[in-house]
Structure formats: C-alpha cells, structure tokens
Amino acid sequence: MKKLFRTLCLVSCISSTVHAQEFSPEQIQQVAQVREAALNSDLSWQILESLTTEIGPRLPGTKNDKKAVEWAQSQFKALAFDKVWIEPATFPHWRRYHESASIITPSEQPLHLTALGNSVSTPKSGIQAEVVFFETLDELIASPEGSLKGKIAFINYRMNRHIDGNGYGPAVKARNSGAVEAAKKGAIAYMMRSVSTSHHRFAHTGGSHYKTGVTKIPATAVANPDADQLARLFKNGHKVQVKLNIQTEDLGEGTSYNVIGQFNGTTHPEQYVLIGGHLDSWDLGTGALDDGAGVALTMAAAKHISDVKRPKRSVRVVLFAAEELGLWGAKAYFKRHEKTLDNIVAAAESDFGADVVYGFESNVAASALPVVREIAKQLAPLNVKYIRKNAARGGPDLIPLKNTTSAPIFALHQDGTDYFDYHHTADDTLDKVDPKKLQQNTAAYAVLAMMAADAKTKISGK
Ligand SMILES: [Zn+2]
C-alpha cells in the first residue's frame, strides 16, 4: 500500500512539474494582464459598431460584401497587425429582390415570409395554390407520389430552445432539403416554419439546396406566428390557399475574399493559432450576432495580446468569406493551405452570437491536455467552465479542417439560449449585443489564443 502510494505520488509530482513548465510565472502574469485589458476595453464593441453601421448587411457578392473586405483590411492595418492579406473564394452568387405572400382563403391576410437562400423565383405575377400541411420533413417524404401536384407544401416543425443550440440540427433538415422533397411529389412551391425559437414576427432565412434532376421550386420560411396561424387554420379543417411572389436571381459564380491578419510569433512564426469568424452575413439584418460579433471579438483579442507581447507562435485572425452560402471561404482557405495545416496549433471560430462564454472544450492529442488544463485555469476567472470531453467541434468554418485533418480544435461555448430568436432575420442588429458580454467573449478568446501560441509544447490534434 505504502509502495503504491509512493508510486502515485511520484507520477503526480512529475506530471505537475511538467504542467508548471508549460508557462512561467511571468507568462501567467502576462495572460492575466491581457485578460484584464480585454475585460476593460471597448475595442471589440467599436469594431462591431463600425462593421454593422458603416457597412450593414454583407451578402456575398454584393457591393457591401466588397466594402466589408476593404473595411476588414483597413481595420487590421489600423490595429497594427504585422501581416494583412486576402485570398479569393468563389461561391454561387444569389440575390433577393422581392418577397410577398398572403393567405387568400378562408380569409385574406398577409403572411410574413422570406425566401431561403438560393431559392428560385415564382413567375413575375406570383402563384396561387392550395397548401398541404405536414408536421415534419419525414411526413412529407412519406406522402404518396404526385400527391402535391400543383400545390404548395408546408412543414410546421418547431425548433427547440437550448443553451447549446441543439434544436438547430433537427430543424435545419427541412430548410436544407424540404424544397427538393416537395418538388419530387409535384409541389410548385415550398414553405416552412422558420428555423427559430422566436415569438416575434420575423421570418428567418438561411441556406437551402436543390438537387440535379429535381425541379427547382421557390423555397421560403414563414415567421413563427404565421406558422401558428396556418397550423390553426388546418386544425380547424379549412382549405388554405396562399398567394406567393418571390423574385430572386442566380448570378452564376461570384468571387469574394477571406481577409486575414496576423501577429507574427517570435520563435516559431510559421506555427499559428487560428481564430476568427465569417465576414459575410445574410441580407435581412446587419449581421451583428451572425457574425459581426465573431469578427470583432477575435480581431480585438489578437490586438490585446499584441499590446502585451508577441507569443512564441503567430496569432492569425481569419475572416472567412461566403459562410452563409455554404462555407465557401473556409473550403478555399483550407484547400489553399492544405500542405501546411500541421502548423495550426489551435483553431477556434466564434460564430454563435455574443452571449457569455460558459464552457471551454478542446479536441486535442492526450499529450496536449496538460496545456489545455493550464488554459482552463486562466479561463476560470471569466466564469468559463472546463468541459473535459475533449470532443470540441469548433465553428462551422472549421468543418473542412476537421473533416480532412487531425488539427487541434477548441470551442469556447457561448450561451445560445436566445441566439435563434434573431439568427438570419431582419432583427439581427447591434442592439442585440450586450457590450459587457462581448468583453467577456473577447477576454476568453484572448486567453485561449495567447496561451496556445505561447505554450512550451506545440499543441497537436488527435
Ligand atoms: Zn454564422
């Protein structure tokens, strides 16, 4: 027993010495300094205010998108990043021009609705047809062949509210492929309840897709109260006729740019921490939560680090292009850098609004866990809990990285309870961001990026 105890003690003593060596007391002091600076600075707010006010909506391929690319480069330069550059990304260029809808029978009333991204137009004069009601996408898929001929399909599936946004996945299936499944049964248009937790009368847009060989039909989402109204009419046994006019345009292939800023590392400049968000947004709001906040807080986090020191490795902020239309900037970035992805020592994207960060999670090799635990200790003063699952998925723009490499991924989990009240609506505006919470987010990203860049051991993935 005594011997076993001694062995355990020996192991833990050795391992705690290893931990302590990852960061010197001076480095830990510097981390505290950066954390305090971020908590007391309004830099991320100023950046976010500038992006959402001076530019506003940033649908890929629009004039505003081009302006945002210019804006991001000049912000990076004004913040004295060592290197600032752009890299092209192509995407399917789509524009929304007009959308209107109303219930015609049993009684005339307007519907608050929006076209889903990529949707085709109705004829100029619109269409009018009977609506067929489904509770879920599976119910629509199970409906008989040809049963929707000349009709409008409607899916009423309601998204659940949850802190980690886990209701999104099940709900978004109807947005991704509802129009294809409806068209297969003969429908001439598709409507769905918005992918939304809101009670407000805003329709939520978002990406949708067509399939080669299946007729492209207009694809739309109605605001939650309008979906409730339709559901009541069906429950009461009414035949519902809807009039719909959607005008959009497919403009072929567009080009935009990932905008990248970097503070160079002092001993291993080729190795880098990748933080960032996506620069584009939907056209309805000003993209404050999605994803102006992610852009602003990661830019500011890197700047706060550089004000205290240059870590051993570089800190790179990547502002991805055309995320909303299908992760096009991310695909281009990870393709372009595919031979040097081993240089990434940590990747984390902020793309879930700007509510408080409550959890910190890694997805790294076991050998890197001692560093991760040290980072967790320095995040604790921000009320960020260490989630030990070591299975972080990171933001959407990290999907192409995660799918093709074993790069080390990190997540700073934000409270997403209210995120889907505003997501992809006209209501995603600056007033929805709490400046104090934005500071806490900025501080958390600064701590993570600084420590991953400055650790003794290079963090590797699993
Ligand atoms: Zn986003």
CSV table of C-alpha atoms and ligand atoms in Angstrom, one decimal:
chain,number,residue,atom,x,y,z
A,1,MET,CA,0.0,0.0,0.0
A,2,LYS,CA,2.8,2.3,1.0
A,3,LYS,CA,4.7,1.4,-2.1
A,4,LEU,CA,1.6,2.1,-4.3
A,5,PHE,CA,1.1,5.5,-2.6
A,6,ARG,CA,4.7,6.4,-3.3
A,7,THR,CA,4.4,5.4,-6.9
A,8,LEU,CA,1.2,7.5,-7.3
A,9,CYS,CA,2.9,10.4,-5.6
A,10,LEU,CA,5.9,10.1,-7.9
A,11,VAL,CA,3.7,10.1,-11.0
A,12,SER,CA,1.7,13.1,-9.9
A,13,CYS,CA,4.8,15.0,-8.8
A,14,ILE,CA,6.5,14.5,-12.1
A,15,SER,CA,3.3,15.4,-14.1
A,16,SER,CA,2.7,18.6,-12.0
A,17,THR,CA,6.3,19.7,-12.7
A,18,VAL,CA,5.6,19.2,-16.4
A,19,HIS,CA,2.5,21.3,-16.2
A,20,ALA,CA,4.3,24.0,-14.4
A,21,GLN,CA,6.9,24.2,-17.1
A,22,GLU,CA,4.4,24.9,-19.8
A,23,PHE,CA,4.1,28.5,-18.7
A,24,SER,CA,6.5,30.5,-16.5
A,25,PRO,CA,5.0,32.7,-13.7
A,26,GLU,CA,5.9,35.7,-15.9
A,27,GLN,CA,3.8,34.2,-18.8
A,28,ILE,CA,0.8,33.6,-16.5
A,29,GLN,CA,1.2,37.2,-15.3
A,30,GLN,CA,1.0,38.3,-18.9
A,31,VAL,CA,-2.1,36.3,-19.5
A,32,ALA,CA,-3.8,37.9,-16.6
A,33,GLN,CA,-2.8,41.3,-18.0
A,34,VAL,CA,-4.3,40.5,-21.4
A,35,ARG,CA,-7.5,39.2,-19.8
A,36,GLU,CA,-7.9,42.4,-17.7
A,37,ALA,CA,-7.2,44.6,-20.7
A,38,ALA,CA,-9.9,42.8,-22.8
A,39,LEU,CA,-12.4,43.0,-19.9
A,40,ASN,CA,-11.9,46.7,-19.6
A,41,SER,CA,-11.7,47.7,-23.3
A,42,ASP,CA,-14.5,48.6,-25.7
A,43,LEU,CA,-12.3,47.8,-28.7
A,44,SER,CA,-14.4,44.8,-29.9
A,45,TRP,CA,-17.6,46.9,-29.5
A,46,GLN,CA,-16.1,49.7,-31.6
A,47,ILE,CA,-15.1,47.3,-34.3
A,48,LEU,CA,-18.6,45.7,-34.3
A,49,GLU,CA,-20.3,49.0,-34.3
A,50,SER,CA,-18.2,50.2,-37.3
A,51,LEU,CA,-18.9,47.0,-39.3
A,52,THR,CA,-22.7,46.9,-38.7
A,53,THR,CA,-23.1,50.7,-39.0
A,54,GLU,CA,-20.8,51.8,-41.8
A,55,ILE,CA,-21.5,48.7,-43.9
A,56,GLY,CA,-24.5,46.8,-42.6
A,57,PRO,CA,-25.7,43.6,-44.4
A,58,ARG,CA,-23.0,41.7,-46.2
A,59,LEU,CA,-24.5,39.2,-48.6
A,60,PRO,CA,-21.6,37.6,-50.6
A,61,GLY,CA,-21.1,39.2,-54.0
A,62,THR,CA,-22.9,42.4,-53.2
A,63,LYS,CA,-21.3,45.9,-53.1
A,64,ASN,CA,-21.5,45.7,-49.3
A,65,ASP,CA,-19.5,42.5,-49.3
A,66,LYS,CA,-16.7,44.2,-51.3
A,67,LYS,CA,-16.8,47.1,-48.9
A,68,ALA,CA,-16.5,44.7,-46.0
A,69,VAL,CA,-13.4,43.2,-47.5
A,70,GLU,CA,-11.9,46.7,-47.8
A,71,TRP,CA,-13.1,47.6,-44.3
A,72,ALA,CA,-11.5,44.4,-42.7
A,73,GLN,CA,-8.1,45.1,-44.3
A,74,SER,CA,-8.1,48.7,-43.1
A,75,GLN,CA,-9.2,47.6,-39.6
A,76,PHE,CA,-6.3,45.1,-39.4
A,77,LYS,CA,-3.9,47.7,-40.6
A,78,ALA,CA,-5.2,50.3,-38.1
A,79,LEU,CA,-4.7,47.7,-35.3
A,80,ALA,CA,-1.1,47.3,-36.5
A,81,PHE,CA,-1.2,43.6,-37.4
A,82,ASP,CA,2.2,42.5,-38.8
A,83,LYS,CA,0.7,41.0,-41.9
A,84,VAL,CA,-2.6,41.6,-43.7
A,85,TRP,CA,-3.7,39.8,-46.8
A,86,ILE,CA,-6.7,38.5,-48.8
A,87,GLU,CA,-7.3,35.2,-50.5
A,88,PRO,CA,-10.1,34.6,-53.1
A,89,ALA,CA,-13.0,32.3,-52.7
A,90,THR,CA,-15.8,31.6,-55.2
A,91,PHE,CA,-19.4,30.8,-54.5
A,92,PRO,CA,-22.8,30.7,-56.2
A,93,HIS,CA,-23.9,34.3,-56.3
A,94,TRP,CA,-27.5,34.7,-55.4
A,95,ARG,CA,-29.7,37.8,-54.8
A,96,ARG,CA,-33.1,38.5,-53.3
A,97,TYR,CA,-35.2,41.2,-54.9
A,98,HIS,CA,-38.8,40.8,-53.7
A,99,GLU,CA,-40.9,38.6,-51.5
A,100,SER,CA,-44.5,38.8,-50.5
A,101,ALA,CA,-47.2,36.3,-49.5
A,102,SER,CA,-50.7,36.2,-48.2
A,103,ILE,CA,-53.4,33.8,-47.2
A,104,ILE,CA,-56.3,34.1,-49.7
A,105,THR,CA,-58.8,31.5,-48.3
A,106,PRO,CA,-60.5,31.1,-46.0
A,107,SER,CA,-59.8,34.8,-45.3
A,108,GLU,CA,-57.4,37.2,-46.8
A,109,GLN,CA,-54.4,38.1,-44.6
A,110,PRO,CA,-50.7,38.9,-45.1
A,111,LEU,CA,-48.0,36.3,-44.3
A,112,HIS,CA,-44.6,37.3,-43.0
A,113,LEU,CA,-42.3,35.2,-45.1
A,114,THR,CA,-38.8,35.3,-46.6
A,115,ALA,CA,-37.1,33.4,-49.4
A,116,LEU,CA,-34.5,30.9,-48.4
A,117,GLY,CA,-31.0,31.5,-49.8
A,118,ASN,CA,-30.6,30.0,-53.3
A,119,SER,CA,-34.4,30.0,-53.9
A,120,VAL,CA,-35.6,30.4,-57.4
A,121,SER,CA,-38.4,32.9,-58.3
A,122,THR,CA,-42.1,32.5,-58.9
A,123,PRO,CA,-43.4,33.8,-62.2
A,124,LYS,CA,-43.5,37.7,-62.1
A,125,SER,CA,-47.2,37.7,-61.3
A,126,GLY,CA,-46.7,35.2,-58.5
A,127,ILE,CA,-48.5,31.9,-57.9
A,128,GLN,CA,-51.7,31.0,-56.0
A,129,ALA,CA,-52.3,27.4,-54.8
A,130,GLU,CA,-53.7,25.2,-52.1
A,131,VAL,CA,-51.3,24.5,-49.2
A,132,VAL,CA,-50.7,20.9,-47.9
A,133,PHE,CA,-49.7,20.7,-44.3
A,134,PHE,CA,-47.0,18.5,-42.8
A,135,GLU,CA,-45.7,18.4,-39.2
A,136,THR,CA,-42.3,17.1,-40.2
A,137,LEU,CA,-40.0,16.6,-43.2
A,138,ASP,CA,-40.4,12.8,-42.7
A,139,GLU,CA,-44.1,13.1,-43.0
A,140,LEU,CA,-43.7,15.0,-46.3
A,141,ILE,CA,-41.2,12.3,-47.6
A,142,ALA,CA,-43.8,9.6,-46.7
A,143,SER,CA,-46.6,11.3,-48.7
A,144,PRO,CA,-47.7,9.5,-51.9
A,145,GLU,CA,-46.0,10.2,-55.3
A,146,GLY,CA,-47.7,13.0,-57.1
A,147,SER,CA,-49.9,14.0,-54.1
A,148,LEU,CA,-48.6,17.5,-54.1
A,149,LYS,CA,-49.1,18.2,-57.8
A,150,GLY,CA,-49.8,21.9,-58.3
A,151,LYS,CA,-49.8,22.6,-54.6
A,152,ILE,CA,-47.6,24.4,-52.0
A,153,ALA,CA,-46.0,22.1,-49.4
A,154,PHE,CA,-45.8,23.5,-45.8
A,155,ILE,CA,-43.7,21.9,-43.0
A,156,ASN,CA,-44.6,23.1,-39.5
A,157,TYR,CA,-41.7,21.6,-37.5
A,158,ARG,CA,-40.8,23.8,-34.5
A,159,MET,CA,-37.2,24.2,-33.3
A,160,ASN,CA,-36.4,23.6,-29.6
A,161,ARG,CA,-34.7,26.2,-27.5
A,162,HIS,CA,-31.5,25.1,-25.8
A,163,ILE,CA,-28.3,26.7,-24.4
A,164,ASP,CA,-26.1,24.8,-26.9
A,165,GLY,CA,-28.5,25.2,-29.9
A,166,ASN,CA,-29.1,21.5,-30.2
A,167,GLY,CA,-32.5,22.2,-31.7
A,168,TYR,CA,-30.9,23.6,-34.8
A,169,GLY,CA,-29.7,20.4,-36.4
A,170,PRO,CA,-33.1,18.6,-36.5
A,171,ALA,CA,-34.9,21.8,-37.6
A,172,VAL,CA,-32.5,22.7,-40.4
A,173,LYS,CA,-33.1,19.5,-42.3
A,174,ALA,CA,-36.3,20.9,-43.5
A,175,ARG,CA,-34.5,24.0,-44.7
A,176,ASN,CA,-31.8,22.1,-46.5
A,177,SER,CA,-33.8,19.6,-48.4
A,178,GLY,CA,-37.5,20.4,-47.9
A,179,ALA,CA,-37.9,22.1,-51.4
A,180,VAL,CA,-36.3,19.1,-53.1
A,181,GLU,CA,-38.6,16.6,-51.3
A,182,ALA,CA,-41.7,18.7,-52.0
A,183,ALA,CA,-40.8,19.1,-55.7
A,184,LYS,CA,-40.3,15.3,-56.0
A,185,LYS,CA,-44.0,14.9,-55.0
A,186,GLY,CA,-45.1,17.6,-57.6
A,187,ALA,CA,-45.3,20.7,-55.4
A,188,ILE,CA,-44.9,24.1,-57.1
A,189,ALA,CA,-43.6,25.9,-54.1
A,190,TYR,CA,-42.3,25.2,-50.6
A,191,MET,CA,-43.0,26.9,-47.3
A,192,MET,CA,-41.7,26.0,-43.8
A,193,ARG,CA,-41.9,27.3,-40.3
A,194,SER,CA,-38.7,29.4,-39.7
A,195,VAL,CA,-35.8,27.6,-38.0
A,196,SER,CA,-36.4,29.8,-35.0
A,197,THR,CA,-37.1,29.9,-31.3
A,198,SER,CA,-38.6,33.4,-31.5
A,199,HIS,CA,-42.2,34.6,-30.8
A,200,HIS,CA,-41.6,37.7,-32.9
A,201,ARG,CA,-43.0,38.1,-36.4
A,202,PHE,CA,-39.7,37.9,-38.3
A,203,ALA,CA,-39.0,35.2,-40.9
A,204,HIS,CA,-35.6,33.5,-40.7
A,205,THR,CA,-33.7,32.9,-44.0
A,206,GLY,CA,-30.8,30.5,-44.4
A,207,GLY,CA,-29.2,28.3,-46.9
A,208,SER,CA,-31.2,25.8,-49.0
A,209,HIS,CA,-30.2,23.4,-51.7
A,210,TYR,CA,-31.5,21.9,-54.9
A,211,LYS,CA,-30.7,18.6,-56.4
A,212,THR,CA,-29.8,17.9,-60.1
A,213,GLY,CA,-32.7,16.3,-61.9
A,214,VAL,CA,-35.3,17.6,-59.4
A,215,THR,CA,-37.4,20.7,-60.5
A,216,LYS,CA,-36.3,23.8,-58.6
A,217,ILE,CA,-39.3,25.3,-56.8
A,218,PRO,CA,-39.4,28.6,-54.7
A,219,ALA,CA,-38.3,27.8,-51.1
A,220,THR,CA,-39.5,30.0,-48.3
A,221,ALA,CA,-39.8,30.3,-44.5
A,222,VAL,CA,-42.6,32.0,-42.6
A,223,ALA,CA,-42.4,33.7,-39.2
A,224,ASN,CA,-43.4,31.6,-36.2
A,225,PRO,CA,-46.7,33.5,-35.5
A,226,ASP,CA,-47.6,33.0,-39.2
A,227,ALA,CA,-46.8,29.3,-39.0
A,228,ASP,CA,-49.0,29.1,-35.9
A,229,GLN,CA,-51.8,30.8,-37.8
A,230,LEU,CA,-51.5,28.4,-40.7
A,231,ALA,CA,-51.5,25.4,-38.2
A,232,ARG,CA,-54.7,26.7,-36.6
A,233,LEU,CA,-56.5,27.0,-39.9
A,234,PHE,CA,-55.6,23.4,-40.8
A,235,LYS,CA,-56.6,22.2,-37.4
A,236,ASN,CA,-59.9,23.8,-37.9
A,237,GLY,CA,-60.4,22.0,-41.1
A,238,HIS,CA,-60.0,24.8,-43.6
A,239,LYS,CA,-58.7,24.5,-47.1
A,240,VAL,CA,-55.9,27.1,-47.2
A,241,GLN,CA,-55.0,29.0,-50.4
A,242,VAL,CA,-51.8,31.1,-50.4
A,243,LYS,CA,-50.6,33.6,-52.9
A,244,LEU,CA,-46.8,33.9,-53.2
A,245,ASN,CA,-44.5,36.1,-55.1
A,246,ILE,CA,-40.7,35.6,-54.8
A,247,GLN,CA,-38.2,37.4,-57.1
A,248,THR,CA,-34.6,36.4,-56.8
A,249,GLU,CA,-31.7,35.9,-59.2
A,250,ASP,CA,-28.9,33.3,-59.7
A,251,LEU,CA,-25.9,35.4,-60.9
A,252,GLY,CA,-23.6,32.4,-61.5
A,253,GLU,CA,-20.2,32.2,-59.9
A,254,GLY,CA,-19.1,35.1,-57.6
A,255,THR,CA,-15.8,35.9,-56.0
A,256,SER,CA,-15.1,37.2,-52.6
A,257,TYR,CA,-12.2,37.2,-50.2
A,258,ASN,CA,-11.1,35.7,-46.9
A,259,VAL,CA,-9.4,38.6,-45.1
A,260,ILE,CA,-6.5,37.6,-42.9
A,261,GLY,CA,-4.4,39.4,-40.3
A,262,GLN,CA,-1.5,38.0,-38.3
A,263,PHE,CA,0.8,39.0,-35.5
A,264,ASN,CA,4.0,37.0,-36.1
A,265,GLY,CA,5.4,34.7,-33.5
A,266,THR,CA,8.8,35.3,-32.1
A,267,THR,CA,10.3,31.8,-32.2
A,268,HIS,CA,8.0,29.7,-34.4
A,269,PRO,CA,6.3,32.3,-36.7
A,270,GLU,CA,5.2,29.6,-39.2
A,271,GLN,CA,3.2,27.9,-36.5
A,272,TYR,CA,-0.1,29.7,-35.6
A,273,VAL,CA,-3.2,29.9,-33.6
A,274,LEU,CA,-6.2,30.4,-35.9
A,275,ILE,CA,-9.1,32.4,-34.5
A,276,GLY,CA,-11.8,34.2,-36.4
A,277,GLY,CA,-15.4,34.4,-37.7
A,278,HIS,CA,-17.1,34.9,-41.0
A,279,LEU,CA,-17.3,38.3,-42.6
A,280,ASP,CA,-20.4,37.8,-44.7
A,281,SER,CA,-23.9,37.9,-43.4
A,282,TRP,CA,-27.5,37.5,-44.7
A,283,ASP,CA,-29.1,40.5,-46.3
A,284,LEU,CA,-32.0,41.0,-44.0
A,285,GLY,CA,-30.3,42.4,-40.8
A,286,THR,CA,-26.9,43.9,-40.2
A,287,GLY,CA,-25.3,40.7,-39.2
A,288,ALA,CA,-24.4,41.8,-35.7
A,289,LEU,CA,-24.8,38.5,-33.9
A,290,ASP,CA,-24.1,36.4,-37.1
A,291,ASP,CA,-21.3,37.0,-37.4
A,292,GLY,CA,-20.1,40.6,-36.8
A,293,ALA,CA,-19.5,39.7,-33.2
A,294,GLY,CA,-17.2,36.8,-34.1
A,295,VAL,CA,-15.2,39.1,-36.4
A,296,ALA,CA,-14.9,41.9,-33.9
A,297,LEU,CA,-14.1,39.9,-30.8
A,298,THR,CA,-11.3,37.8,-32.5
A,299,MET,CA,-9.7,40.9,-34.1
A,300,ALA,CA,-9.8,42.6,-30.7
A,301,ALA,CA,-8.5,39.6,-28.8
A,302,ALA,CA,-5.4,39.4,-31.1
A,303,LYS,CA,-4.8,43.1,-30.6
A,304,HIS,CA,-5.0,42.8,-26.8
A,305,ILE,CA,-2.4,40.0,-26.9
A,306,SER,CA,0.0,42.1,-29.1
A,307,ASP,CA,-0.3,45.0,-26.7
A,308,VAL,CA,1.3,42.9,-24.0
A,309,LYS,CA,3.7,40.7,-26.0
A,310,ARG,CA,4.3,38.7,-29.2
A,311,PRO,CA,3.9,35.0,-28.1
A,312,LYS,CA,6.3,32.3,-29.5
A,313,ARG,CA,3.9,31.3,-32.3
A,314,SER,CA,1.8,33.6,-34.6
A,315,VAL,CA,-1.8,34.6,-33.9
A,316,ARG,CA,-3.8,34.6,-37.1
A,317,VAL,CA,-7.3,36.0,-37.4
A,318,VAL,CA,-9.1,34.6,-40.4
A,319,LEU,CA,-12.4,36.3,-41.5
A,320,PHE,CA,-14.0,33.8,-43.8
A,321,ALA,CA,-15.9,34.7,-46.9
A,322,ALA,CA,-19.4,33.4,-48.0
A,323,GLU,CA,-20.0,31.2,-45.0
A,324,GLU,CA,-23.8,31.6,-45.2
A,325,LEU,CA,-24.0,30.3,-48.8
A,326,GLY,CA,-22.1,27.1,-47.9
A,327,LEU,CA,-18.7,27.6,-46.2
A,328,TRP,CA,-17.1,28.7,-49.4
A,329,GLY,CA,-14.4,30.9,-47.8
A,330,ALA,CA,-13.4,28.1,-45.4
A,331,LYS,CA,-13.2,25.5,-48.1
A,332,ALA,CA,-11.0,27.8,-50.1
A,333,TYR,CA,-8.7,28.6,-47.1
A,334,PHE,CA,-8.1,25.0,-46.0
A,335,LYS,CA,-7.6,23.9,-49.6
A,336,ARG,CA,-5.1,26.6,-50.3
A,337,HIS,CA,-3.2,25.9,-47.1
A,338,GLU,CA,-3.6,22.1,-47.2
A,339,LYS,CA,0.2,21.4,-47.2
A,340,THR,CA,0.8,23.4,-44.1
A,341,LEU,CA,-2.2,22.7,-41.9
A,342,ASP,CA,0.2,20.9,-39.4
A,343,ASN,CA,1.3,24.5,-38.5
A,344,ILE,CA,-2.1,25.1,-36.8
A,345,VAL,CA,-1.6,24.7,-33.0
A,346,ALA,CA,-5.2,25.7,-32.2
A,347,ALA,CA,-8.3,26.6,-34.2
A,348,ALA,CA,-11.4,28.3,-32.8
A,349,GLU,CA,-14.2,30.1,-34.5
A,350,SER,CA,-16.7,32.4,-32.9
A,351,ASP,CA,-20.0,32.0,-34.8
A,352,PHE,CA,-22.7,31.7,-32.3
A,353,GLY,CA,-23.6,35.3,-31.3
A,354,ALA,CA,-22.2,37.2,-28.4
A,355,ASP,CA,-23.8,35.9,-25.2
A,356,VAL,CA,-21.5,34.8,-22.4
A,357,VAL,CA,-18.9,32.1,-22.9
A,358,TYR,CA,-19.8,29.5,-20.3
A,359,GLY,CA,-17.7,26.5,-21.3
A,360,PHE,CA,-14.3,25.7,-22.7
A,361,GLU,CA,-13.6,22.4,-24.6
A,362,SER,CA,-10.7,21.0,-26.5
A,363,ASN,CA,-10.2,18.4,-29.2
A,364,VAL,CA,-6.5,17.6,-29.0
A,365,ALA,CA,-4.0,14.8,-28.5
A,366,ALA,CA,-3.6,13.4,-25.0
A,367,SER,CA,-0.1,14.9,-24.9
A,368,ALA,CA,-1.6,18.4,-25.2
A,369,LEU,CA,-4.0,18.0,-22.3
A,370,PRO,CA,-1.6,19.5,-19.7
A,371,VAL,CA,-1.5,22.7,-21.7
A,372,VAL,CA,-5.3,22.6,-22.1
A,373,ARG,CA,-5.7,22.3,-18.3
A,374,GLU,CA,-3.5,25.4,-17.8
A,375,ILE,CA,-5.6,27.3,-20.3
A,376,ALA,CA,-8.7,26.2,-18.4
A,377,LYS,CA,-7.3,27.6,-15.2
A,378,GLN,CA,-6.8,31.0,-16.8
A,379,LEU,CA,-10.4,31.0,-18.2
A,380,ALA,CA,-11.9,30.2,-14.8
A,381,PRO,CA,-11.8,33.8,-13.6
A,382,LEU,CA,-14.1,34.6,-16.5
A,383,ASN,CA,-16.7,32.1,-15.2
A,384,VAL,CA,-15.8,29.7,-18.0
A,385,LYS,CA,-16.1,26.0,-17.0
A,386,TYR,CA,-13.7,23.4,-18.3
A,387,ILE,CA,-15.7,20.8,-20.3
A,388,ARG,CA,-13.4,17.7,-20.2
A,389,LYS,CA,-14.9,15.7,-23.0
A,390,ASN,CA,-12.1,16.7,-25.4
A,391,ALA,CA,-14.5,16.4,-28.3
A,392,ALA,CA,-14.9,20.1,-29.4
A,393,ARG,CA,-16.3,20.6,-32.8
A,394,GLY,CA,-15.4,24.3,-33.3
A,395,GLY,CA,-17.4,26.7,-35.5
A,396,PRO,CA,-18.9,25.9,-39.0
A,397,ASP,CA,-15.9,27.3,-40.9
A,398,LEU,CA,-13.7,24.7,-39.2
A,399,ILE,CA,-15.7,21.8,-40.6
A,400,PRO,CA,-13.5,21.5,-43.7
A,401,LEU,CA,-10.4,21.5,-41.5
A,402,LYS,CA,-11.9,18.9,-39.1
A,403,ASN,CA,-13.0,16.7,-41.9
A,404,THR,CA,-9.6,16.4,-43.6
A,405,THR,CA,-7.0,16.7,-40.8
A,406,SER,CA,-6.5,15.9,-37.1
A,407,ALA,CA,-5.9,19.6,-36.3
A,408,PRO,CA,-6.3,20.7,-32.7
A,409,ILE,CA,-9.8,22.3,-32.4
A,410,PHE,CA,-11.1,24.4,-29.5
A,411,ALA,CA,-14.6,25.6,-28.6
A,412,LEU,CA,-15.5,28.5,-26.3
A,413,HIS,CA,-19.1,27.6,-25.8
A,414,GLN,CA,-21.5,30.6,-25.8
A,415,ASP,CA,-24.9,30.7,-24.2
A,416,GLY,CA,-27.1,30.2,-27.3
A,417,THR,CA,-30.4,30.2,-25.5
A,418,ASP,CA,-31.6,33.3,-27.3
A,419,TYR,CA,-29.4,33.1,-30.4
A,420,PHE,CA,-32.1,31.6,-32.6
A,421,ASP,CA,-34.6,34.3,-31.8
A,422,TYR,CA,-32.6,36.6,-34.1
A,423,HIS,CA,-30.5,34.3,-36.3
A,424,HIS,CA,-30.8,35.1,-40.0
A,425,THR,CA,-33.6,37.7,-39.5
A,426,ALA,CA,-34.0,41.5,-40.1
A,427,ASP,CA,-33.8,41.7,-36.3
A,428,ASP,CA,-30.1,40.7,-36.1
A,429,THR,CA,-28.9,44.2,-35.3
A,430,LEU,CA,-26.3,45.8,-33.0
A,431,ASP,CA,-28.8,46.5,-30.1
A,432,LYS,CA,-29.0,42.7,-29.5
A,433,VAL,CA,-25.3,42.6,-28.4
A,434,ASP,CA,-24.5,43.3,-24.8
A,435,PRO,CA,-21.2,45.2,-24.6
A,436,LYS,CA,-20.3,43.6,-21.2
A,437,LYS,CA,-20.8,40.1,-22.6
A,438,LEU,CA,-18.8,41.0,-25.7
A,439,GLN,CA,-15.9,42.0,-23.5
A,440,GLN,CA,-16.1,38.6,-21.7
A,441,ASN,CA,-16.1,36.8,-25.0
A,442,THR,CA,-13.1,38.9,-26.2
A,443,ALA,CA,-11.2,38.1,-23.0
A,444,ALA,CA,-11.8,34.4,-23.3
A,445,TYR,CA,-10.6,34.3,-26.9
A,446,ALA,CA,-7.5,36.4,-25.9
A,447,VAL,CA,-6.6,34.0,-23.1
A,448,LEU,CA,-7.0,30.9,-25.3
A,449,ALA,CA,-5.1,32.3,-28.3
A,450,MET,CA,-2.3,33.7,-26.2
A,451,MET,CA,-1.7,30.6,-24.2
A,452,ALA,CA,-2.0,28.2,-27.2
A,453,ALA,CA,0.5,30.4,-29.0
A,454,ASP,CA,2.9,30.8,-26.1
A,455,ALA,CA,2.9,27.3,-24.5
A,456,LYS,CA,6.2,25.4,-24.3
A,457,THR,CA,4.7,22.3,-26.0
A,458,LYS,CA,3.2,22.6,-29.5
A,459,ILE,CA,-0.4,21.5,-29.2
A,460,SER,CA,-1.3,18.7,-31.6
A,461,GLY,CA,-4.6,17.2,-32.6
A,462,LYS,CA,-5.7,13.6,-32.2
B,1,ZN,ZN,-22.7,32.5,-38.8
